[in-house]
Amino acid sequence: MLAESIAAAIFSFASMMLIGRVIGPHAAGVGTIAIATFLLLEVFGATLFPDSLVQHPKLAERHASSAATASVLLGLVLSLAMAAASPFIADRTGSPEVVWLILALAPMMPLAAFSGTASGLLLRDQRYRLMSLRLLVGQPLALAAGLGAAAAGYGPWAMVINQCVSTVVTFLLLLRGGRLRLRPQLDRAALAELWPVAGPQVAGVAVLVGRYRLFLLALGFVVSQSVLAVSHFAFRLLDAALAVVWQTVGRLAMPRLCALQHDRPAMAEAYGELAQLQALLGLPIAAGLALIAPDLVHTLLGPEWAGAASAARVAGVAVMFTFLYGDQISLFVAVGKAKWNFYVAFGTLVLPMIALVLLKPETPEDVALVWGAQCILFAPLLTWLVLREIHRSVWWLARRIAPGVLATLAMAVVVALVQQGLNLPPAVRILAAIGAGGATYIGVAWLALGGRLPPALLRAALVRS
């Protein structure tokens, strides 16, 4: 899962940069419109049933087949809606070619919906190797195809080809190696049993996907375009690095906690181990990015983007609070309270909007504070909800995350000393900070863990009865 998450971040960045560099900014902008339309709608079909398939305690063939059939039918509806909206999107963006790009992507929607559902069964069975192959095989092939099309002068079509190859390869891998087959079945009773998790989860995902886009749109009415651009870069810098942690821990936590849903003491212990792992992975990345942000931004973009460094520091400190209480999304699904994930997602959408109106930010640092307020204010509430579900105390949780906290503090001291004490070029100072800080972190974490790997990486998951 870690290999898949890192590869996803690398190939996503590489595809955007390499293909965009070959085809130029205008063609990349046209292609981005079509890709963004596809990704915005694709999330509904691909995320509708996976978590409910993982969570259901007595999953049968009728559940899996009905979920696949329903998600593919939804994918067909979404593809038709996407095609119907293409003339409007092309007209509003002033890019007539967008119509044909969107029409080329529309048939991919049912394939993506099938793959999303199939991934839920793989996750339930903890077949992580096949899940990672989707990306480790598909993304290189997609990037090669996209770059080939770009070099051949196909312009924005290179981005569409990249997406289509990735979607088709993923579909073929999961069709060949997964548990689902192309056998349509629509059992309404089975779907009704899956819906208590599927409904709230897809609603929550829709809110999570859309909240940042809505925040940026609202921010554009409050601050200048330069402040908007600088703030956006700072947030994307953090998100690109931390998505590796959230995806990796989520993939480990969901099947493990759901398998223990009828054994609350064992679930509590598993949750503590996973919370420890999340703190060990997330805290040093967030803290490290906050500390080296000035040098990093200076190296990547130049001194005129210095405001992004300040914003990244504020946002980095705020996001550290999200790694103190574990993966509550997987826990709420496991205990049959998926609706709480929607409530939390909705709250994290509304709170920044309220803060935007009340605080009226003027600088990137102010914007980061407005966006980061949700991380800080929701942390106590989510900690209380989590501990109430697993019947454990805050001191119990504190002991679990202590290795990550202590190692991060030690690392922060060393990195700060390197940043302040070495008069070196920014790029060299980044390498020195990573080397010294990383060595310190590993050493302190190893001692705090008693000279062993985190239990979440060692303990074999229980098999469902």
GROMACS .gro file of C-alpha atoms in nm:
model
  465
    1MET     CA    1   0.000   0.000   0.000
    2LEU     CA    2   0.287   0.236   0.076
    3ALA     CA    3   0.444   0.154  -0.261
    4GLU     CA    4   0.112   0.220  -0.436
    5SER     CA    5   0.054   0.548  -0.253
    6ILE     CA    6   0.402   0.681  -0.326
    7ALA     CA    7   0.381   0.570  -0.689
    8ALA     CA    8   0.041   0.739  -0.720
    9ALA     CA    9   0.183   1.069  -0.598
   10ILE     CA   10   0.489   1.042  -0.825
   11PHE     CA   11   0.305   0.938  -1.142
   12SER     CA   12   0.025   1.189  -1.086
   13PHE     CA   13   0.280   1.469  -1.059
   14ALA     CA   14   0.493   1.332  -1.344
   15SER     CA   15   0.197   1.292  -1.579
   16MET     CA   16   0.084   1.648  -1.518
   17MET     CA   17   0.431   1.798  -1.554
   18LEU     CA   18   0.578   1.589  -1.838
   19ILE     CA   19   0.276   1.577  -2.066
   20GLY     CA   20   0.193   1.939  -1.990
   21ARG     CA   21   0.547   2.046  -2.073
   22VAL     CA   22   0.532   1.875  -2.414
   23ILE     CA   23   0.188   1.994  -2.522
   24GLY     CA   24   0.209   2.343  -2.373
   25PRO     CA   25  -0.011   2.537  -2.129
   26HIS     CA   26  -0.305   2.602  -2.361
   27ALA     CA   27  -0.348   2.239  -2.468
   28ALA     CA   28  -0.292   2.126  -2.109
   29GLY     CA   29  -0.566   2.363  -1.995
   30VAL     CA   30  -0.811   2.223  -2.250
   31GLY     CA   31  -0.725   1.867  -2.151
   32THR     CA   32  -0.759   1.950  -1.783
   33ILE     CA   33  -1.119   2.064  -1.835
   34ALA     CA   34  -1.214   1.723  -1.977
   35ILE     CA   35  -1.017   1.526  -1.717
   36ALA     CA   36  -1.163   1.731  -1.431
   37THR     CA   37  -1.516   1.664  -1.559
   38PHE     CA   38  -1.448   1.290  -1.571
   39LEU     CA   39  -1.287   1.274  -1.226
   40LEU     CA   40  -1.563   1.480  -1.065
   41LEU     CA   41  -1.834   1.236  -1.179
   42GLU     CA   42  -1.627   0.917  -1.162
   43VAL     CA   43  -1.601   0.937  -0.784
   44PHE     CA   44  -1.973   0.863  -0.740
   45GLY     CA   45  -1.971   0.531  -0.923
   46ALA     CA   46  -1.629   0.420  -0.802
   47THR     CA   47  -1.687   0.491  -0.431
   48LEU     CA   48  -2.051   0.388  -0.396
   49PHE     CA   49  -2.010   0.030  -0.268
   50PRO     CA   50  -1.644  -0.054  -0.183
   51ASP     CA   51  -1.661   0.034   0.188
   52SER     CA   52  -1.998  -0.137   0.236
   53LEU     CA   53  -1.858  -0.455   0.079
   54VAL     CA   54  -1.566  -0.445   0.321
   55GLN     CA   55  -1.789  -0.381   0.623
   56HIS     CA   56  -2.078  -0.623   0.565
   57PRO     CA   57  -2.036  -0.908   0.816
   58LYS     CA   58  -2.210  -1.175   0.607
   59LEU     CA   59  -2.118  -1.087   0.252
   60ALA     CA   60  -2.256  -1.322  -0.013
   61GLU     CA   61  -2.227  -1.348  -0.389
   62ARG     CA   62  -2.559  -1.169  -0.432
   63HIS     CA   63  -2.422  -0.863  -0.250
   64ALA     CA   64  -2.108  -0.845  -0.462
   65SER     CA   65  -2.280  -0.906  -0.796
   66SER     CA   66  -2.564  -0.665  -0.720
   67ALA     CA   67  -2.320  -0.395  -0.608
   68ALA     CA   68  -2.116  -0.435  -0.926
   69THR     CA   69  -2.427  -0.426  -1.145
   70ALA     CA   70  -2.570  -0.119  -0.970
   71SER     CA   71  -2.240   0.069  -0.983
   72VAL     CA   72  -2.194  -0.007  -1.355
   73LEU     CA   73  -2.551   0.110  -1.425
   74LEU     CA   74  -2.476   0.428  -1.233
   75GLY     CA   75  -2.158   0.460  -1.438
   76LEU     CA   76  -2.364   0.439  -1.756
   77VAL     CA   77  -2.598   0.712  -1.631
   78LEU     CA   78  -2.302   0.931  -1.537
   79SER     CA   79  -2.139   0.876  -1.875
   80LEU     CA   80  -2.460   0.985  -2.051
   81ALA     CA   81  -2.485   1.290  -1.825
   82MET     CA   82  -2.122   1.373  -1.895
   83ALA     CA   83  -2.177   1.346  -2.270
   84ALA     CA   84  -2.494   1.556  -2.254
   85ALA     CA   85  -2.314   1.829  -2.056
   86SER     CA   86  -2.017   1.845  -2.293
   87PRO     CA   87  -2.158   2.116  -2.526
   88PHE     CA   88  -2.242   2.337  -2.227
   89ILE     CA   89  -1.895   2.288  -2.076
   90ALA     CA   90  -1.730   2.362  -2.411
   91ASP     CA   91  -1.936   2.677  -2.455
   92ARG     CA   92  -1.868   2.806  -2.102
   93THR     CA   93  -1.494   2.745  -2.133
   94GLY     CA   94  -1.461   2.869  -2.489
   95SER     CA   95  -1.297   2.544  -2.601
   96PRO     CA   96  -1.500   2.363  -2.872
   97GLU     CA   97  -1.258   2.067  -2.872
   98VAL     CA   98  -1.364   1.983  -2.516
   99VAL     CA   99  -1.682   1.821  -2.652
  100TRP     CA  100  -1.488   1.547  -2.831
  101LEU     CA  101  -1.247   1.499  -2.540
  102ILE     CA  102  -1.534   1.447  -2.297
  103LEU     CA  103  -1.714   1.213  -2.537
  104ALA     CA  104  -1.397   1.003  -2.557
  105LEU     CA  105  -1.377   0.981  -2.178
  106ALA     CA  106  -1.746   0.908  -2.119
  107PRO     CA  107  -1.726   0.533  -2.203
  108MET     CA  108  -1.461   0.494  -1.933
  109MET     CA  109  -1.714   0.573  -1.659
  110PRO     CA  110  -1.874   0.224  -1.628
  111LEU     CA  111  -1.528   0.063  -1.630
  112ALA     CA  112  -1.416   0.289  -1.346
  113ALA     CA  113  -1.734   0.209  -1.152
  114PHE     CA  114  -1.674  -0.166  -1.189
  115SER     CA  115  -1.310  -0.128  -1.081
  116GLY     CA  116  -1.409   0.071  -0.774
  117THR     CA  117  -1.653  -0.197  -0.662
  118ALA     CA  118  -1.404  -0.478  -0.731
  119SER     CA  119  -1.142  -0.298  -0.524
  120GLY     CA  120  -1.374  -0.324  -0.223
  121LEU     CA  121  -1.366  -0.704  -0.245
  122LEU     CA  122  -0.987  -0.703  -0.278
  123LEU     CA  123  -0.960  -0.477   0.024
  124ARG     CA  124  -1.192  -0.705   0.223
  125ASP     CA  125  -0.966  -1.001   0.142
  126GLN     CA  126  -0.655  -0.784   0.203
  127ARG     CA  127  -0.513  -0.868  -0.139
  128TYR     CA  128  -0.286  -0.567  -0.132
  129ARG     CA  129  -0.045  -0.691  -0.398
  130LEU     CA  130  -0.310  -0.705  -0.669
  131MET     CA  131  -0.449  -0.368  -0.557
  132SER     CA  132  -0.107  -0.208  -0.589
  133LEU     CA  133  -0.054  -0.362  -0.934
  134ARG     CA  134  -0.343  -0.152  -1.062
  135LEU     CA  135  -0.122   0.152  -1.028
  136LEU     CA  136   0.228   0.007  -1.048
  137VAL     CA  137   0.143  -0.146  -1.388
  138GLY     CA  138  -0.129   0.086  -1.513
  139GLN     CA  139   0.030   0.422  -1.445
  140PRO     CA  140   0.362   0.359  -1.626
  141LEU     CA  141   0.172   0.229  -1.929
  142ALA     CA  142  -0.063   0.529  -1.917
  143LEU     CA  143   0.225   0.775  -1.886
  144ALA     CA  144   0.409   0.613  -2.178
  145ALA     CA  145   0.096   0.629  -2.395
  146GLY     CA  146   0.028   0.990  -2.298
  147LEU     CA  147   0.384   1.100  -2.366
  148GLY     CA  148   0.383   0.917  -2.699
  149ALA     CA  149   0.064   1.094  -2.802
  150ALA     CA  150   0.203   1.427  -2.683
  151ALA     CA  151   0.524   1.379  -2.881
  152ALA     CA  152   0.318   1.288  -3.187
  153GLY     CA  153   0.144   1.625  -3.169
  154TYR     CA  154  -0.199   1.518  -3.040
  155GLY     CA  155  -0.214   1.805  -2.791
  156PRO     CA  156  -0.488   1.774  -2.524
  157TRP     CA  157  -0.573   1.425  -2.653
  158ALA     CA  158  -0.252   1.307  -2.485
  159MET     CA  159  -0.409   1.372  -2.145
  160VAL     CA  160  -0.726   1.187  -2.243
  161ILE     CA  161  -0.524   0.891  -2.373
  162ASN     CA  162  -0.331   0.884  -2.046
  163GLN     CA  163  -0.656   0.863  -1.847
  164CYS     CA  164  -0.815   0.606  -2.076
  165VAL     CA  165  -0.516   0.371  -2.065
  166SER     CA  166  -0.501   0.392  -1.686
  167THR     CA  167  -0.874   0.318  -1.654
  168VAL     CA  168  -0.871   0.027  -1.901
  169VAL     CA  169  -0.562  -0.140  -1.753
  170THR     CA  170  -0.710  -0.117  -1.403
  171PHE     CA  171  -1.038  -0.267  -1.526
  172LEU     CA  172  -0.864  -0.558  -1.701
  173LEU     CA  173  -0.643  -0.636  -1.401
  174LEU     CA  174  -0.936  -0.643  -1.160
  175LEU     CA  175  -1.155  -0.838  -1.402
  176ARG     CA  176  -0.880  -1.097  -1.444
  177GLY     CA  177  -0.759  -1.125  -1.086
  178GLY     CA  178  -1.053  -1.011  -0.875
  179ARG     CA  179  -1.359  -1.194  -0.745
  180LEU     CA  180  -1.612  -1.016  -0.967
  181ARG     CA  181  -1.716  -1.139  -1.308
  182LEU     CA  182  -1.933  -0.980  -1.575
  183ARG     CA  183  -2.253  -1.149  -1.454
  184PRO     CA  184  -2.531  -0.892  -1.409
  185GLN     CA  185  -2.750  -0.939  -1.103
  186LEU     CA  186  -2.968  -0.689  -0.925
  187ASP     CA  187  -3.095  -0.809  -0.588
  188ARG     CA  188  -3.279  -0.519  -0.425
  189ALA     CA  189  -3.268  -0.682  -0.080
  190ALA     CA  190  -2.890  -0.718  -0.106
  191LEU     CA  191  -2.850  -0.355  -0.209
  192ALA     CA  192  -3.075  -0.246   0.080
  193GLU     CA  193  -2.844  -0.428   0.322
  194LEU     CA  194  -2.541  -0.247   0.178
  195TRP     CA  195  -2.704   0.097   0.164
  196PRO     CA  196  -2.667   0.199   0.534
  197VAL     CA  197  -2.292   0.219   0.472
  198ALA     CA  198  -2.289   0.292   0.098
  199GLY     CA  199  -2.524   0.593   0.113
  200PRO     CA  200  -2.349   0.796   0.385
  201GLN     CA  201  -2.003   0.704   0.254
  202VAL     CA  202  -2.062   0.821  -0.102
  203ALA     CA  203  -2.225   1.140   0.031
  204GLY     CA  204  -1.929   1.200   0.257
  205VAL     CA  205  -1.682   1.140  -0.025
  206ALA     CA  206  -1.873   1.381  -0.248
  207VAL     CA  207  -1.849   1.651   0.018
  208LEU     CA  208  -1.480   1.580   0.081
  209VAL     CA  209  -1.402   1.599  -0.291
  210GLY     CA  210  -1.598   1.918  -0.339
  211ARG     CA  211  -1.517   2.111  -0.022
  212TYR     CA  212  -1.175   2.234  -0.129
  213ARG     CA  213  -1.303   2.336  -0.474
  214LEU     CA  214  -1.585   2.531  -0.311
  215PHE     CA  215  -1.343   2.690  -0.066
  216LEU     CA  216  -1.118   2.805  -0.351
  217LEU     CA  217  -1.418   2.945  -0.536
  218ALA     CA  218  -1.531   3.139  -0.229
  219LEU     CA  219  -1.175   3.249  -0.158
  220GLY     CA  220  -1.154   3.399  -0.506
  221PHE     CA  221  -1.424   3.648  -0.406
  222VAL     CA  222  -1.233   3.756  -0.095
  223VAL     CA  223  -0.862   3.776  -0.181
  224SER     CA  224  -0.654   3.878  -0.481
  225GLN     CA  225  -0.565   3.627  -0.751
  226SER     CA  226  -0.200   3.625  -0.642
  227VAL     CA  227  -0.291   3.537  -0.282
  228LEU     CA  228  -0.526   3.270  -0.413
  229ALA     CA  229  -0.253   3.113  -0.628
  230VAL     CA  230   0.008   3.122  -0.351
  231SER     CA  231  -0.233   2.970  -0.098
  232HIS     CA  232  -0.339   2.697  -0.340
  233PHE     CA  233   0.022   2.593  -0.402
  234ALA     CA  234   0.090   2.570  -0.029
  235PHE     CA  235  -0.212   2.344   0.027
  236ARG     CA  236  -0.130   2.123  -0.271
  237LEU     CA  237   0.228   2.084  -0.147
  238LEU     CA  238   0.103   1.941   0.182
  239ASP     CA  239  -0.174   1.734   0.028
  240ALA     CA  240   0.057   1.564  -0.223
  241ALA     CA  241   0.284   1.440   0.057
  242LEU     CA  242   0.022   1.356   0.320
  243ALA     CA  243  -0.213   1.174   0.083
  244VAL     CA  244   0.040   0.889   0.094
  245VAL     CA  245  -0.022   0.851   0.468
  246TRP     CA  246  -0.400   0.878   0.458
  247GLN     CA  247  -0.437   0.631   0.172
  248THR     CA  248  -0.192   0.377   0.314
  249VAL     CA  249  -0.338   0.374   0.666
  250GLY     CA  250  -0.695   0.377   0.535
  251ARG     CA  251  -0.634   0.073   0.316
  252LEU     CA  252  -0.486  -0.115   0.614
  253ALA     CA  253  -0.746   0.001   0.866
  254MET     CA  254  -1.072  -0.056   0.679
  255PRO     CA  255  -1.059  -0.438   0.636
  256ARG     CA  256  -0.881  -0.497   0.967
  257LEU     CA  257  -1.132  -0.305   1.177
  258CYS     CA  258  -1.433  -0.438   0.986
  259ALA     CA  259  -1.311  -0.795   1.041
  260LEU     CA  260  -1.316  -0.727   1.416
  261GLN     CA  261  -1.652  -0.548   1.433
  262HIS     CA  262  -1.799  -0.815   1.664
  263ASP     CA  263  -1.498  -0.817   1.898
  264ARG     CA  264  -1.474  -0.466   2.042
  265PRO     CA  265  -1.171  -0.528   2.270
  266ALA     CA  266  -0.972  -0.669   1.977
  267MET     CA  267  -1.095  -0.383   1.756
  268ALA     CA  268  -0.977  -0.131   2.015
  269GLU     CA  269  -0.628  -0.283   2.021
  270ALA     CA  270  -0.612  -0.288   1.642
  271TYR     CA  271  -0.728   0.073   1.630
  272GLY     CA  272  -0.455   0.173   1.877
  273GLU     CA  273  -0.190   0.005   1.665
  274LEU     CA  274  -0.317   0.175   1.350
  275ALA     CA  275  -0.335   0.513   1.524
  276GLN     CA  276   0.027   0.465   1.628
  277LEU     CA  277   0.126   0.388   1.268
  278GLN     CA  278  -0.062   0.691   1.136
  279ALA     CA  279   0.113   0.919   1.386
  280LEU     CA  280   0.451   0.767   1.301
  281LEU     CA  281   0.397   0.832   0.930
  282GLY     CA  282   0.203   1.157   0.929
  283LEU     CA  283   0.353   1.371   1.205
  284PRO     CA  284   0.711   1.381   1.070
  285ILE     CA  285   0.595   1.460   0.715
  286ALA     CA  286   0.368   1.745   0.826
  287ALA     CA  287   0.625   1.886   1.068
  288GLY     CA  288   0.912   1.842   0.824
  289LEU     CA  289   0.732   2.022   0.543
  290ALA     CA  290   0.640   2.306   0.776
  291LEU     CA  291   1.005   2.344   0.882
  292ILE     CA  292   1.170   2.328   0.539
  293ALA     CA  293   0.891   2.510   0.353
  294PRO     CA  294   1.092   2.834   0.298
  295ASP     CA  295   1.383   2.652   0.136
  296LEU     CA  296   1.153   2.417  -0.054
  297VAL     CA  297   0.941   2.694  -0.203
  298HIS     CA  298   1.250   2.901  -0.284
  299THR     CA  299   1.404   2.605  -0.468
  300LEU     CA  300   1.092   2.503  -0.659
  301LEU     CA  301   0.938   2.841  -0.743
  302GLY     CA  302   1.172   3.122  -0.645
  303PRO     CA  303   1.167   3.398  -0.383
  304GLU     CA  304   0.858   3.570  -0.526
  305TRP     CA  305   0.650   3.276  -0.395
  306ALA     CA  306   0.770   3.321  -0.036
  307GLY     CA  307   0.411   3.362   0.083
  308ALA     CA  308   0.348   2.997  -0.002
  309ALA     CA  309   0.613   2.897   0.251
  310SER     CA  310   0.444   3.092   0.529
  311ALA     CA  311   0.107   2.943   0.440
  312ALA     CA  312   0.253   2.591   0.427
  313ARG     CA  313   0.399   2.639   0.775
  314VAL     CA  314   0.064   2.739   0.922
  315ALA     CA  315  -0.125   2.462   0.739
  316GLY     CA  316   0.144   2.205   0.827
  317VAL     CA  317   0.115   2.275   1.198
  318ALA     CA  318  -0.266   2.261   1.179
  319VAL     CA  319  -0.277   1.931   0.989
  320MET     CA  320  -0.056   1.766   1.252
  321PHE     CA  321  -0.363   1.756   1.478
  322THR     CA  322  -0.532   1.516   1.235
  323PHE     CA  323  -0.270   1.249   1.309
  324LEU     CA  324  -0.336   1.234   1.683
  325TYR     CA  325  -0.655   1.026   1.694
  326GLY     CA  326  -0.625   0.762   1.422
  327ASP     CA  327  -0.836   0.678   1.119
  328GLN     CA  328  -1.187   0.761   1.237
  329ILE     CA  329  -1.335   0.708   0.888
  330SER     CA  330  -1.259   0.335   0.893
  331LEU     CA  331  -1.369   0.303   1.254
  332PHE     CA  332  -1.709   0.463   1.193
  333VAL     CA  333  -1.766   0.231   0.897
  334ALA     CA  334  -1.662  -0.075   1.101
  335VAL     CA  335  -1.902   0.002   1.386
  336GLY     CA  336  -2.192   0.071   1.149
  337LYS     CA  337  -2.199   0.449   1.193
  338ALA     CA  338  -2.090   0.560   0.847
  339LYS     CA  339  -2.328   0.855   0.872
  340TRP     CA  340  -2.082   1.016   1.111
  341ASN     CA  341  -1.832   1.039   0.825
  342PHE     CA  342  -2.083   1.246   0.631
  343TYR     CA  343  -2.147   1.471   0.932
  344VAL     CA  344  -1.775   1.527   0.980
  345ALA     CA  345  -1.722   1.596   0.609
  346PHE     CA  346  -2.009   1.844   0.609
  347GLY     CA  347  -1.869   2.015   0.918
  348THR     CA  348  -1.527   2.050   0.760
  349LEU     CA  349  -1.697   2.211   0.460
  350VAL     CA  350  -1.903   2.460   0.659
  351LEU     CA  351  -1.645   2.564   0.919
  352PRO     CA  352  -1.389   2.713   0.674
  353MET     CA  353  -1.669   2.902   0.497
  354ILE     CA  354  -1.780   3.056   0.825
  355ALA     CA  355  -1.419   3.140   0.916
  356LEU     CA  356  -1.374   3.297   0.571
  357VAL     CA  357  -1.666   3.532   0.631
  358LEU     CA  358  -1.570   3.619   0.988
  359LEU     CA  359  -1.192   3.656   0.952
  360LYS     CA  360  -1.174   3.802   0.599
  361PRO     CA  361  -0.817   3.685   0.525
  362GLU     CA  362  -0.582   3.911   0.334
  363THR     CA  363  -0.254   3.716   0.326
  364PRO     CA  364  -0.163   3.353   0.249
  365GLU     CA  365  -0.094   3.298   0.621
  366ASP     CA  366  -0.446   3.419   0.703
  367VAL     CA  367  -0.592   3.187   0.438
  368ALA     CA  368  -0.398   2.891   0.581
  369LEU     CA  369  -0.531   2.973   0.928
  370VAL     CA  370  -0.887   2.984   0.795
  371TRP     CA  371  -0.848   2.648   0.619
  372GLY     CA  372  -0.652   2.488   0.903
  373ALA     CA  373  -0.901   2.585   1.173
  374GLN     CA  374  -1.108   2.275   1.094
  375CYS     CA  375  -0.811   2.048   1.173
  376ILE     CA  376  -0.758   2.206   1.514
  377LEU     CA  377  -1.120   2.248   1.619
  378PHE     CA  378  -1.239   1.904   1.506
  379ALA     CA  379  -0.951   1.717   1.671
  380PRO     CA  380  -1.096   1.715   2.028
  381LEU     CA  381  -1.442   1.618   1.903
  382LEU     CA  382  -1.317   1.333   1.687
  383THR     CA  383  -1.088   1.211   1.965
  384TRP     CA  384  -1.385   1.197   2.202
  385LEU     CA  385  -1.604   1.017   1.947
  386VAL     CA  386  -1.334   0.762   1.870
  387LEU     CA  387  -1.255   0.686   2.234
  388ARG     CA  388  -1.625   0.656   2.315
  389GLU     CA  389  -1.669   0.392   2.043
  390ILE     CA  390  -1.373   0.178   2.150
  391HIS     CA  391  -1.422   0.240   2.526
  392ARG     CA  392  -1.071   0.361   2.593
  393SER     CA  393  -0.926   0.663   2.776
  394VAL     CA  394  -0.734   0.956   2.632
  395TRP     CA  395  -0.426   0.836   2.822
  396TRP     CA  396  -0.452   0.500   2.648
  397LEU     CA  397  -0.447   0.678   2.311
  398ALA     CA  398  -0.165   0.909   2.423
  399ARG     CA  399   0.055   0.609   2.502
  400ARG     CA  400  -0.009   0.464   2.156
  401ILE     CA  401   0.088   0.779   1.964
  402ALA     CA  402   0.372   0.875   2.201
  403PRO     CA  403   0.652   0.723   1.984
  404GLY     CA  404   0.548   0.934   1.685
  405VAL     CA  405   0.510   1.249   1.896
  406LEU     CA  406   0.846   1.210   2.072
  407ALA     CA  407   1.036   1.124   1.754
  408THR     CA  408   0.879   1.418   1.570
  409LEU     CA  409   0.975   1.661   1.848
  410ALA     CA  410   1.335   1.538   1.839
  411MET     CA  411   1.341   1.563   1.461
  412ALA     CA  412   1.198   1.916   1.471
  413VAL     CA  413   1.476   2.036   1.704
  414VAL     CA  414   1.747   1.893   1.477
  415VAL     CA  415   1.592   2.029   1.157
  416ALA     CA  416   1.548   2.374   1.313
  417LEU     CA  417   1.916   2.376   1.416
  418VAL     CA  418   2.020   2.277   1.064
  419GLN     CA  419   1.799   2.544   0.910
  420GLN     CA  420   1.934   2.815   1.136
  421GLY     CA  421   2.297   2.702   1.167
  422LEU     CA  422   2.402   2.617   0.811
  423ASN     CA  423   2.467   2.898   0.566
  424LEU     CA  424   2.418   2.689   0.254
  425PRO     CA  425   2.215   2.717  -0.068
  426PRO     CA  426   1.848   2.628  -0.005
  427ALA     CA  427   1.859   2.301  -0.202
  428VAL     CA  428   2.166   2.179  -0.013
  429ARG     CA  429   2.015   2.283   0.319
  430ILE     CA  430   1.701   2.082   0.238
  431LEU     CA  431   1.909   1.769   0.184
  432ALA     CA  432   2.103   1.830   0.506
  433ALA     CA  433   1.781   1.882   0.702
  434ILE     CA  434   1.623   1.568   0.559
  435GLY     CA  435   1.933   1.361   0.632
  436ALA     CA  436   1.991   1.483   0.989
  437GLY     CA  437   1.621   1.502   1.076
  438GLY     CA  438   1.543   1.164   0.924
  439ALA     CA  439   1.825   0.991   1.109
  440THR     CA  440   1.715   1.149   1.436
  441TYR     CA  441   1.353   1.054   1.380
  442ILE     CA  442   1.429   0.691   1.299
  443GLY     CA  443   1.660   0.656   1.598
  444VAL     CA  444   1.420   0.806   1.852
  445ALA     CA  445   1.118   0.621   1.709
  446TRP     CA  446   1.307   0.290   1.717
  447LEU     CA  447   1.395   0.341   2.083
  448ALA     CA  448   1.041   0.450   2.172
  449LEU     CA  449   0.902   0.138   2.002
  450GLY     CA  450   1.135  -0.086   2.202
  451GLY     CA  451   1.355  -0.177   1.909
  452ARG     CA  452   1.085  -0.325   1.686
  453LEU     CA  453   0.862  -0.228   1.400
  454PRO     CA  454   0.515  -0.085   1.472
  455PRO     CA  455   0.274  -0.368   1.567
  456ALA     CA  456   0.032  -0.261   1.292
  457LEU     CA  457   0.288  -0.377   1.035
  458LEU     CA  458   0.357  -0.708   1.209
  459ARG     CA  459   0.027  -0.837   1.341
  460ALA     CA  460  -0.153  -1.075   1.109
  461ALA     CA  461  -0.510  -0.967   1.037
  462LEU     CA  462  -0.784  -1.194   1.167
  463VAL     CA  463  -0.976  -1.395   0.911
  464ARG     CA  464  -1.354  -1.352   0.910
  465SER     CA  465  -1.556  -1.642   1.033
   0.00000   0.00000   0.00000
